[in-house]
XYZ file of C-alpha atoms in Angstrom:
610
model
C -35.480 -35.925 8.213
C -37.695 -38.890 9.143
C -36.015 -42.267 9.654
C -37.913 -45.182 8.103
C -36.275 -48.556 8.716
C -37.822 -51.191 6.469
C -37.696 -54.955 6.104
C -39.470 -57.071 3.492
C -40.033 -60.818 3.748
C -40.745 -62.550 0.460
C -41.363 -65.978 -1.029
C -38.332 -68.189 -1.654
C -37.689 -71.828 -2.500
C -34.840 -74.169 -3.377
C -34.703 -72.960 -6.984
C -35.976 -69.428 -6.476
C -33.738 -67.614 -4.007
C -30.932 -65.083 -3.775
C -28.434 -67.922 -3.461
C -29.333 -68.997 -7.004
C -29.773 -65.668 -8.786
C -28.993 -61.980 -8.689
C -31.231 -59.558 -6.817
C -32.441 -58.120 -10.118
C -33.492 -61.579 -11.356
C -35.156 -62.416 -8.031
C -37.145 -59.220 -7.456
C -38.306 -58.880 -11.069
C -39.287 -62.544 -11.390
C -42.944 -63.495 -11.987
C -42.570 -65.692 -8.886
C -41.839 -62.739 -6.602
C -44.304 -62.230 -3.761
C -44.054 -59.910 -0.773
C -45.362 -61.851 2.231
C -45.060 -59.128 4.860
C -43.293 -55.871 5.618
C -42.349 -53.776 8.643
C -41.553 -50.075 8.766
C -40.010 -48.594 11.909
C -41.032 -44.935 11.717
C -38.947 -42.779 14.050
C -38.532 -45.777 16.422
C -42.194 -46.870 16.160
C -42.568 -50.331 14.492
C -45.549 -50.879 12.189
C -46.089 -54.159 10.337
C -48.380 -55.330 7.569
C -49.355 -58.260 5.369
C -51.783 -58.176 2.476
C -52.157 -58.305 -1.272
C -49.807 -56.373 -3.531
C -52.264 -53.488 -3.890
C -53.065 -53.416 -0.165
C -49.357 -53.414 0.676
C -48.671 -50.605 -1.770
C -51.469 -48.477 -0.298
C -50.162 -49.136 3.212
C -46.582 -48.222 2.249
C -47.740 -45.009 0.581
C -48.900 -43.684 3.946
C -45.300 -43.006 5.001
C -43.398 -39.775 4.138
C -40.748 -41.445 1.963
C -40.006 -38.289 -0.022
C -38.805 -36.604 3.170
C -37.135 -39.615 4.763
C -33.967 -41.634 4.908
C -34.886 -45.280 4.298
C -32.792 -47.761 6.289
C -32.348 -51.486 5.695
C -29.778 -54.224 6.166
C -28.632 -55.245 2.668
C -30.590 -52.268 1.387
C -30.136 -53.152 -2.285
C -32.680 -55.926 -1.753
C -35.255 -53.813 0.095
C -34.634 -50.836 -2.205
C -35.273 -52.991 -5.271
C -38.598 -54.133 -3.826
C -39.721 -50.707 -2.626
C -38.694 -48.898 -5.831
C -39.276 -51.509 -8.550
C -42.241 -53.449 -7.162
C -44.082 -50.683 -5.293
C -42.822 -47.616 -7.212
C -41.890 -45.736 -4.032
C -38.705 -43.647 -4.018
C -37.280 -42.392 -0.700
C -35.272 -39.192 -0.513
C -32.221 -41.075 0.737
C -31.072 -44.642 1.408
C -28.837 -46.119 4.092
C -27.605 -49.709 4.274
C -26.548 -50.907 7.729
C -24.777 -53.896 6.204
C -22.589 -51.512 4.205
C -21.998 -49.066 7.053
C -20.950 -51.977 9.260
C -18.017 -52.729 6.963
C -15.636 -49.967 8.087
C -16.950 -50.049 11.669
C -17.671 -53.662 12.685
C -16.266 -55.981 10.011
C -12.611 -55.632 11.093
C -13.646 -57.295 14.355
C -16.359 -59.795 13.366
C -15.804 -63.539 12.763
C -14.417 -64.030 9.236
C -15.331 -60.428 8.485
C -19.011 -61.240 8.114
C -21.625 -58.482 8.126
C -24.961 -60.301 8.260
C -27.700 -58.807 10.409
C -27.248 -61.596 12.961
C -23.489 -60.999 13.216
C -23.742 -57.210 13.491
C -26.556 -57.452 16.056
C -24.395 -59.795 18.125
C -21.437 -57.394 17.810
C -23.566 -54.694 19.465
C -25.081 -57.110 22.029
C -28.553 -56.534 20.611
C -31.279 -59.198 20.929
C -30.546 -62.078 18.564
C -32.033 -62.178 15.084
C -34.909 -64.650 14.788
C -35.137 -67.883 12.782
C -38.720 -67.865 11.483
C -37.483 -67.346 7.928
C -36.255 -70.946 7.875
C -39.781 -72.207 8.531
C -41.165 -70.023 5.722
C -39.280 -72.003 3.081
C -41.431 -72.645 0.014
C -44.500 -70.921 1.501
C -46.532 -68.326 -0.359
C -48.667 -65.861 1.584
C -51.852 -67.931 1.387
C -49.993 -70.957 2.839
C -49.468 -69.311 6.235
C -51.836 -70.066 9.083
C -52.816 -67.207 11.383
C -50.271 -68.362 13.967
C -47.523 -68.761 11.371
C -48.152 -65.309 9.941
C -48.088 -63.796 13.427
C -44.692 -65.409 14.029
C -43.383 -64.204 10.662
C -44.619 -60.660 11.241
C -42.839 -60.615 14.606
C -39.675 -61.869 12.908
C -39.967 -59.177 10.230
C -40.586 -56.476 12.835
C -37.523 -57.551 14.824
C -35.286 -57.397 11.729
C -36.470 -53.873 10.945
C -35.987 -52.862 14.586
C -32.433 -54.245 14.551
C -31.654 -52.272 11.397
C -32.986 -49.121 13.036
C -30.884 -49.692 16.166
C -27.719 -50.379 14.162
C -28.283 -47.293 12.014
C -28.482 -45.122 15.126
C -25.143 -46.538 16.312
C -23.458 -46.074 12.925
C -24.817 -42.648 12.028
C -22.513 -40.564 14.271
C -19.473 -42.703 13.422
C -19.489 -41.963 9.684
C -18.663 -38.606 8.059
C -21.529 -36.890 6.237
C -19.853 -37.599 2.898
C -19.930 -41.340 3.595
C -23.688 -41.301 4.216
C -24.123 -39.664 0.826
C -21.797 -42.230 -0.727
C -23.860 -45.121 0.653
C -27.009 -43.478 -0.713
C -25.360 -43.023 -4.120
C -24.240 -46.666 -4.072
C -27.762 -47.965 -3.434
C -29.230 -45.694 -6.106
C -26.723 -46.944 -8.698
C -28.596 -50.220 -8.303
C -32.227 -49.306 -7.657
C -32.338 -46.298 -10.023
C -30.264 -47.639 -12.929
C -29.488 -45.750 -16.128
C -27.272 -48.206 -18.048
C -28.384 -50.904 -20.476
C -26.981 -54.271 -21.591
C -26.448 -55.437 -25.164
C -27.390 -59.119 -24.986
C -26.165 -59.804 -28.520
C -22.591 -58.842 -27.596
C -22.703 -61.168 -24.589
C -24.242 -64.049 -26.528
C -21.687 -63.776 -29.343
C -18.730 -63.838 -26.957
C -20.214 -66.720 -24.945
C -20.526 -68.827 -28.090
C -16.872 -68.114 -28.959
C -15.669 -69.069 -25.454
C -17.604 -72.336 -25.499
C -16.290 -73.190 -28.985
C -12.675 -72.424 -28.018
C -12.908 -74.711 -24.999
C -14.405 -77.537 -27.038
C -11.637 -77.264 -29.645
C -8.841 -77.383 -27.068
C -10.436 -80.363 -25.330
C -10.818 -82.242 -28.603
C -7.228 -81.469 -29.605
C -6.033 -83.149 -26.399
C -8.046 -86.250 -27.171
C -10.075 -85.737 -24.007
C -13.760 -86.477 -23.844
C -14.296 -85.756 -20.139
C -13.481 -82.386 -18.572
C -13.314 -84.000 -15.088
C -9.736 -84.976 -15.894
C -8.830 -81.322 -16.315
C -10.641 -80.074 -13.224
C -9.161 -82.600 -10.770
C -5.639 -81.739 -9.599
C -4.707 -85.375 -9.015
C -6.023 -86.558 -12.365
C -4.413 -83.671 -14.192
C -1.086 -84.452 -12.500
C -1.428 -88.065 -13.633
C -2.059 -86.890 -17.200
C 1.105 -84.777 -17.152
C 3.074 -87.735 -15.817
C 1.731 -89.871 -18.646
C 3.401 -87.445 -21.070
C 6.689 -87.603 -19.150
C 6.272 -84.317 -17.261
C 6.926 -83.990 -13.533
C 3.969 -81.955 -12.181
C 5.236 -78.605 -10.792
C 4.683 -77.996 -7.081
C 4.857 -75.139 -4.589
C 4.373 -74.492 -0.880
C 0.819 -73.393 -0.155
C 0.784 -70.016 1.657
C -2.433 -71.096 3.374
C -1.427 -74.537 4.703
C 2.368 -74.394 4.538
C 2.341 -77.768 2.795
C 3.429 -78.816 -0.680
C 0.707 -78.584 -3.301
C 0.459 -78.623 -7.073
C 1.448 -75.388 -8.847
C -1.389 -75.412 -11.363
C -2.577 -71.803 -11.051
C -2.365 -69.459 -14.019
C 0.128 -67.296 -12.079
C 2.503 -70.200 -11.397
C 5.461 -69.643 -13.720
C 6.578 -73.283 -13.876
C 3.084 -74.301 -14.919
C 2.742 -71.537 -17.506
C 6.169 -72.515 -18.825
C 4.669 -75.829 -19.942
C 2.770 -73.891 -22.596
C 6.144 -73.823 -24.394
C 6.948 -77.516 -23.762
C 8.607 -79.361 -26.651
C 5.745 -81.885 -26.708
C 2.739 -80.224 -28.348
C 0.441 -82.606 -26.472
C 1.675 -81.117 -23.196
C 1.113 -77.615 -24.554
C -2.457 -78.505 -25.476
C -3.077 -80.225 -22.158
C -1.940 -77.181 -20.180
C -3.868 -74.857 -22.501
C -6.957 -76.972 -21.945
C -6.474 -76.845 -18.186
C -6.166 -73.062 -18.264
C -9.233 -72.746 -20.452
C -11.346 -75.099 -18.380
C -10.103 -74.082 -14.969
C -10.609 -70.383 -15.743
C -14.379 -70.524 -15.981
C -14.834 -66.995 -14.646
C -15.419 -65.368 -18.039
C -17.946 -67.995 -19.068
C -19.778 -67.756 -15.745
C -19.890 -63.971 -15.871
C -21.092 -63.943 -19.468
C -23.924 -66.289 -18.528
C -24.816 -64.107 -15.545
C -24.895 -60.969 -17.702
C -27.059 -62.814 -20.204
C -29.513 -63.875 -17.487
C -29.813 -60.281 -16.272
C -30.285 -59.008 -19.831
C -33.207 -61.412 -20.271
C -34.862 -59.905 -17.184
C -34.308 -56.417 -18.572
C -35.843 -57.371 -21.919
C -38.885 -58.865 -20.190
C -39.501 -56.040 -17.712
C -38.066 -52.957 -19.415
C -35.850 -52.348 -16.391
C -32.349 -50.986 -16.884
C -29.116 -52.576 -15.628
C -28.864 -52.195 -11.852
C -25.202 -51.736 -10.875
C -24.459 -53.669 -7.657
C -21.421 -52.391 -5.753
C -20.277 -53.117 -2.218
C -19.321 -50.062 -0.176
C -16.048 -50.478 1.763
C -15.533 -53.965 0.370
C -11.780 -53.793 0.958
C -9.766 -53.095 4.077
C -8.812 -49.770 2.458
C -12.512 -48.814 2.051
C -12.467 -49.324 -1.696
C -15.582 -50.598 -3.427
C -15.951 -54.172 -4.587
C -18.175 -56.251 -6.800
C -21.448 -57.539 -5.380
C -24.491 -59.653 -6.119
C -22.616 -62.186 -8.302
C -21.546 -59.432 -10.735
C -18.016 -58.141 -10.215
C -18.226 -54.864 -12.090
C -14.935 -53.730 -10.528
C -12.991 -56.164 -12.684
C -14.014 -55.986 -16.330
C -11.054 -56.531 -18.659
C -10.141 -53.707 -21.042
C -11.793 -54.271 -24.379
C -13.702 -57.266 -23.012
C -17.137 -58.262 -24.251
C -18.517 -57.455 -20.805
C -17.334 -53.848 -21.129
C -18.724 -53.661 -24.659
C -22.079 -55.012 -23.492
C -22.631 -52.110 -21.063
C -24.216 -49.420 -23.219
C -25.881 -46.031 -22.983
C -29.585 -45.637 -23.790
C -30.667 -44.059 -27.073
C -29.487 -40.462 -27.528
C -27.138 -40.704 -24.566
C -23.443 -41.430 -24.069
C -21.326 -43.034 -21.386
C -18.780 -40.542 -20.015
C -15.933 -41.936 -17.895
C -13.355 -39.971 -15.918
C -10.273 -41.692 -14.488
C -7.690 -40.298 -12.052
C -4.276 -40.747 -13.686
C -1.577 -42.677 -11.742
C -3.190 -41.456 -8.533
C -1.529 -44.051 -6.291
C 1.972 -43.343 -7.630
C 1.364 -39.606 -7.213
C 0.150 -39.955 -3.618
C 3.094 -42.217 -2.768
C 5.555 -39.636 -4.100
C 3.951 -36.859 -2.033
C 3.766 -38.938 1.157
C 7.454 -39.769 0.797
C 8.552 -36.304 -0.292
C 10.101 -37.690 -3.491
C 10.425 -34.220 -4.993
C 11.838 -35.116 -8.415
C 9.016 -37.583 -9.076
C 6.426 -35.070 -7.849
C 7.836 -32.488 -10.276
C 7.692 -34.964 -13.163
C 3.999 -35.487 -12.471
C 3.356 -31.765 -11.953
C 5.072 -30.720 -15.192
C 3.180 -33.305 -17.217
C 6.197 -35.386 -18.189
C 5.722 -38.946 -19.393
C 6.834 -40.500 -16.104
C 6.828 -44.022 -17.521
C 9.216 -43.066 -20.323
C 11.450 -41.083 -17.964
C 11.956 -44.095 -15.715
C 12.289 -46.499 -18.648
C 15.092 -44.284 -19.972
C 16.968 -44.917 -16.715
C 16.454 -48.654 -17.110
C 17.589 -48.958 -20.717
C 20.173 -46.198 -21.054
C 18.550 -44.374 -23.954
C 15.705 -41.889 -24.349
C 12.458 -43.843 -24.280
C 9.286 -42.402 -25.791
C 5.777 -43.684 -26.423
C 7.105 -45.129 -29.673
C 9.175 -47.606 -27.619
C 6.148 -49.656 -26.628
C 7.874 -52.504 -24.767
C 10.370 -50.370 -22.868
C 7.695 -47.872 -21.859
C 5.435 -50.720 -20.711
C 8.205 -51.979 -18.425
C 8.704 -48.444 -17.096
C 4.974 -48.129 -16.465
C 4.817 -51.457 -14.628
C 7.708 -50.380 -12.407
C 6.269 -46.933 -11.607
C 2.836 -48.327 -10.757
C 4.021 -51.430 -8.890
C 7.389 -50.887 -7.230
C 6.228 -48.077 -4.953
C 4.898 -50.657 -2.513
C 7.994 -52.804 -2.045
C 7.357 -55.324 -4.810
C 10.318 -57.718 -5.053
C 12.098 -58.756 -8.245
C 10.440 -62.187 -8.454
C 6.961 -60.651 -8.272
C 7.909 -58.065 -10.883
C 9.269 -60.869 -13.080
C 5.983 -62.785 -12.850
C 4.023 -59.633 -13.683
C 6.163 -58.631 -16.669
C 6.472 -62.134 -18.077
C 2.886 -62.128 -19.300
C 3.401 -59.179 -21.680
C 7.200 -59.087 -21.942
C 8.117 -62.787 -22.275
C 11.792 -62.106 -23.035
C 12.478 -60.297 -19.767
C 14.821 -62.167 -17.401
C 14.914 -62.500 -13.634
C 18.316 -60.772 -13.492
C 16.902 -57.829 -15.425
C 14.057 -57.556 -12.910
C 16.595 -57.504 -10.073
C 18.246 -54.536 -11.804
C 14.898 -52.775 -12.361
C 14.037 -53.025 -8.662
C 17.486 -51.776 -7.614
C 17.294 -48.804 -9.999
C 13.796 -47.893 -8.774
C 14.783 -47.996 -5.114
C 17.980 -46.028 -5.733
C 16.206 -43.417 -7.855
C 13.310 -43.114 -5.386
C 15.201 -43.397 -2.107
C 12.632 -41.270 -0.269
C 9.940 -43.845 -1.043
C 12.199 -46.606 0.276
C 12.786 -44.542 3.434
C 9.000 -44.203 3.811
C 8.641 -48.010 3.901
C 11.262 -48.219 6.658
C 9.557 -45.458 8.648
C 6.212 -47.230 8.460
C 7.771 -50.597 9.322
C 9.343 -49.182 12.462
C 8.103 -45.896 13.863
C 4.551 -45.989 12.492
C 3.677 -49.611 13.302
C 5.213 -49.215 16.774
C 3.110 -46.106 17.407
C -0.025 -47.971 16.331
C 0.790 -50.925 18.584
C 1.501 -48.658 21.568
C -1.421 -46.300 21.040
C 0.842 -43.299 20.438
C -0.531 -40.448 18.334
C 2.058 -39.916 15.616
C 1.434 -37.081 13.153
C 2.038 -38.302 9.597
C 1.132 -34.991 7.973
C -1.768 -34.364 5.593
C -4.325 -34.615 8.463
C -3.272 -38.231 9.035
C -2.203 -39.640 12.387
C -1.912 -42.906 14.249
C -3.904 -44.093 17.220
C -4.164 -47.456 18.946
C -4.260 -50.151 16.239
C -5.361 -47.687 13.574
C -4.460 -44.895 11.186
C -6.927 -41.996 11.224
C -7.518 -40.674 7.710
C -8.160 -37.065 6.601
C -11.926 -37.696 6.426
C -12.037 -39.094 9.976
C -12.385 -42.741 8.964
C -9.884 -45.302 10.183
C -7.702 -48.032 8.753
C -7.931 -50.594 11.535
C -5.355 -53.220 12.519
C -6.844 -55.123 15.480
C -4.534 -57.055 17.801
C -1.438 -55.537 16.174
C 1.754 -57.067 17.568
C 5.193 -58.389 16.719
C 5.809 -62.137 16.670
C 8.905 -64.250 16.186
C 9.197 -65.983 12.821
C 12.437 -67.962 12.785
C 15.311 -65.499 13.076
C 13.102 -62.495 12.406
C 10.342 -60.598 14.134
C 7.367 -59.546 12.035
C 4.189 -57.550 12.527
C 0.816 -59.299 12.433
C -2.770 -58.266 13.146
C -6.121 -60.044 13.296
C -8.452 -58.887 10.577
C -11.817 -60.450 9.791
C -10.918 -63.298 12.117
C -7.601 -64.187 10.460
C -4.025 -63.407 11.444
C -2.488 -61.300 8.685
C 1.082 -60.101 8.114
C 1.766 -56.395 7.786
C 5.007 -54.561 7.031
C 6.057 -51.059 6.144
C 5.598 -51.120 2.370
C 2.266 -52.924 2.699
C 1.045 -50.374 5.237
C 2.055 -47.599 2.833
C 0.067 -49.332 0.087
C -2.989 -49.603 2.350
C -2.780 -45.923 3.238
C -2.270 -44.813 -0.368
C -5.263 -46.818 -1.570
C -7.420 -45.399 1.223
C -6.366 -41.845 0.325
C -7.052 -42.436 -3.376
C -10.491 -43.704 -2.442
C -11.180 -40.526 -0.429
C -10.210 -38.381 -3.432
C -12.424 -40.201 -5.952
C -15.309 -40.320 -3.457
C -15.038 -36.577 -2.822
C -15.267 -35.950 -6.566
C -18.337 -38.169 -6.840
C -20.073 -36.394 -3.965
C -19.305 -32.929 -5.389
C -21.088 -33.965 -8.581
C -23.814 -35.753 -6.578
C -24.536 -32.509 -4.699
C -24.753 -30.703 -8.051
C -27.366 -33.163 -9.320
C -25.120 -35.531 -11.306
C -25.469 -39.110 -10.080
C -22.792 -41.593 -11.188
C -24.032 -44.697 -12.981
C -21.033 -46.748 -11.888
C -17.732 -46.418 -10.023
C -14.635 -48.540 -10.690
C -11.624 -47.946 -8.417
C -10.310 -44.500 -9.488
C -12.930 -43.993 -12.193
C -16.414 -42.458 -12.281
C -18.886 -43.392 -15.025
C -21.915 -41.285 -15.986
C -24.740 -41.459 -18.527
C -25.255 -38.086 -20.205
C -27.587 -36.716 -22.880
C -25.842 -36.402 -26.243
C -26.072 -32.612 -26.341
C -24.460 -32.281 -22.885
C -21.516 -34.650 -23.395
C -18.945 -31.980 -24.284
C -19.923 -29.670 -21.438
C -20.128 -32.447 -18.857
C -16.764 -33.907 -19.917
C -15.139 -30.571 -19.064
C -17.001 -30.421 -15.746
C -15.966 -33.975 -14.861
C -12.294 -33.299 -15.615
C -12.400 -30.065 -13.611
C -13.965 -31.778 -10.593
C -11.564 -34.733 -10.706
C -8.515 -32.453 -10.837
C -9.507 -30.026 -8.091
C -6.713 -29.510 -5.520
C -6.954 -31.858 -2.558
C -7.385 -29.677 0.570
C -5.477 -32.003 2.914
C -2.694 -32.676 0.342
C -2.390 -29.371 -1.565
C 0.940 -30.269 -3.211
C -0.537 -33.376 -4.873
C -0.456 -32.931 -8.666
C -3.809 -34.392 -9.722
C -4.533 -35.336 -13.328
C -7.420 -37.111 -15.014
C -8.480 -38.529 -18.349
C -12.062 -38.247 -19.601
C -13.525 -40.155 -22.545
C -16.989 -41.008 -23.822
C -18.753 -43.342 -26.200
C -21.768 -45.510 -26.909
C -20.399 -48.332 -24.721
C -18.323 -48.548 -21.561
C -15.482 -49.994 -23.658
C -15.608 -46.934 -25.945
C -15.232 -44.632 -22.950
C -11.815 -46.034 -22.020
């Protein structure tokens, strides 16, 4: 297969740039202009500048249909090549994405820019000509300026080609396919957005905020957004502002976050003015929904104008555990159940959205890793594991009819497998089970750890034997094609969970494990290491399912944690739903005793398919 590394340079300004808008808005804007382009064809760099038509004719000379196209931040270059020039390579590779599991654990602040990755490999430094091209359209360049910009463009493409050749042998074949599938979710989109749903919800959010602000007698939201001014307002009503120790600075700071229990407790203060003030702060400080609604609306306007569908931007290996993350100012990995954002993602006419979700996959993997046989059997036999555990907590037979008790059982099963303490469980349950007490949470944790003693033993093993082996560079077999090596755990697919500079340090009377990740010293302990490993294994399982379907000609429209989302013709929905469930529940070759289960649903919208 030919390797075609490509780099586009395009017009940008203070108001028209990727720092101000999504890639979809930028590339499909009437202001878009390609200034120059370089293609490195099997190590040979070729560069060009010209009109749109001239550039398209030049690009069409290359064998894209037989090639793997390579770029750094390939979603950008793929959008230009596919949307602007209507050229569709056989396969895509993004060196920014492939750098994440390979280089990012070691780079300053975990950055993966072309300049940073080039420096990591001791390649010639990335140029700076792009800074001098600010605000310049193609006709504004002198001959000398264009020569400089073409050289800059050529060097970027050459760097991408060099980095690709270093990364290619380090990634399993499946991961190359996964990167390709990730890029195509964006540049070959199949989903649509319902702007009316977004607009309606945005109007409601703005009205709710205005009403809360007015009820507090406040005419300026600056009071709410400033910690000091908000603290003064609380004091004015006779309330001592709650404080906490900042985990980042180690100093006392205001406890005004929505997860701070003392702050949330003020919502039930005897003075209704305090209740309204805190409610207003939560409404105005939590601007994420409003911001995301506006971003979705902006993208929908572009789609209406151009006829393009909704490009799904995802970041490959966004997390330490190789899980995907949100990207391009749209966090599609975190859309609340039943939210307007979910409802706004819709299937085209005569199609449906089909979603398949691995059921309790992390809890199942944890049980198998630990050898917690009774829990494994509960999963294998199809018992309602949440109700079974809730029955232990409450002393009577819990069923799905006991909504609250089962919810508490579910929260414990899904959360306590990674060493969650009673105070964290209390904070988590308090949102949906406000009557639960701290003492009850202490009992829940004790019952979980007693009932699942093998899981507790697994934490201790990882905190001692496993972390020591990683620090010493000893190869310790963990079963399931998993083993340790120096500062890493090698996964069944050959990829690695990396823990650079792993060591023990003294912290008061205790010694604790720390490592340097993305430039920051980070604590690690047995239960946390188990959680990292479990998440990485779950990611391998869902990725393997996606690639099996990818190889069969079914390309996912979106991926969210342990869920795959497809767009399917109406007449194929029933058949494909069965195929999706069958693929998701195939036995895992490296963990054959894992009882895998999945749920599949479909509907007109993404919300309907949950």
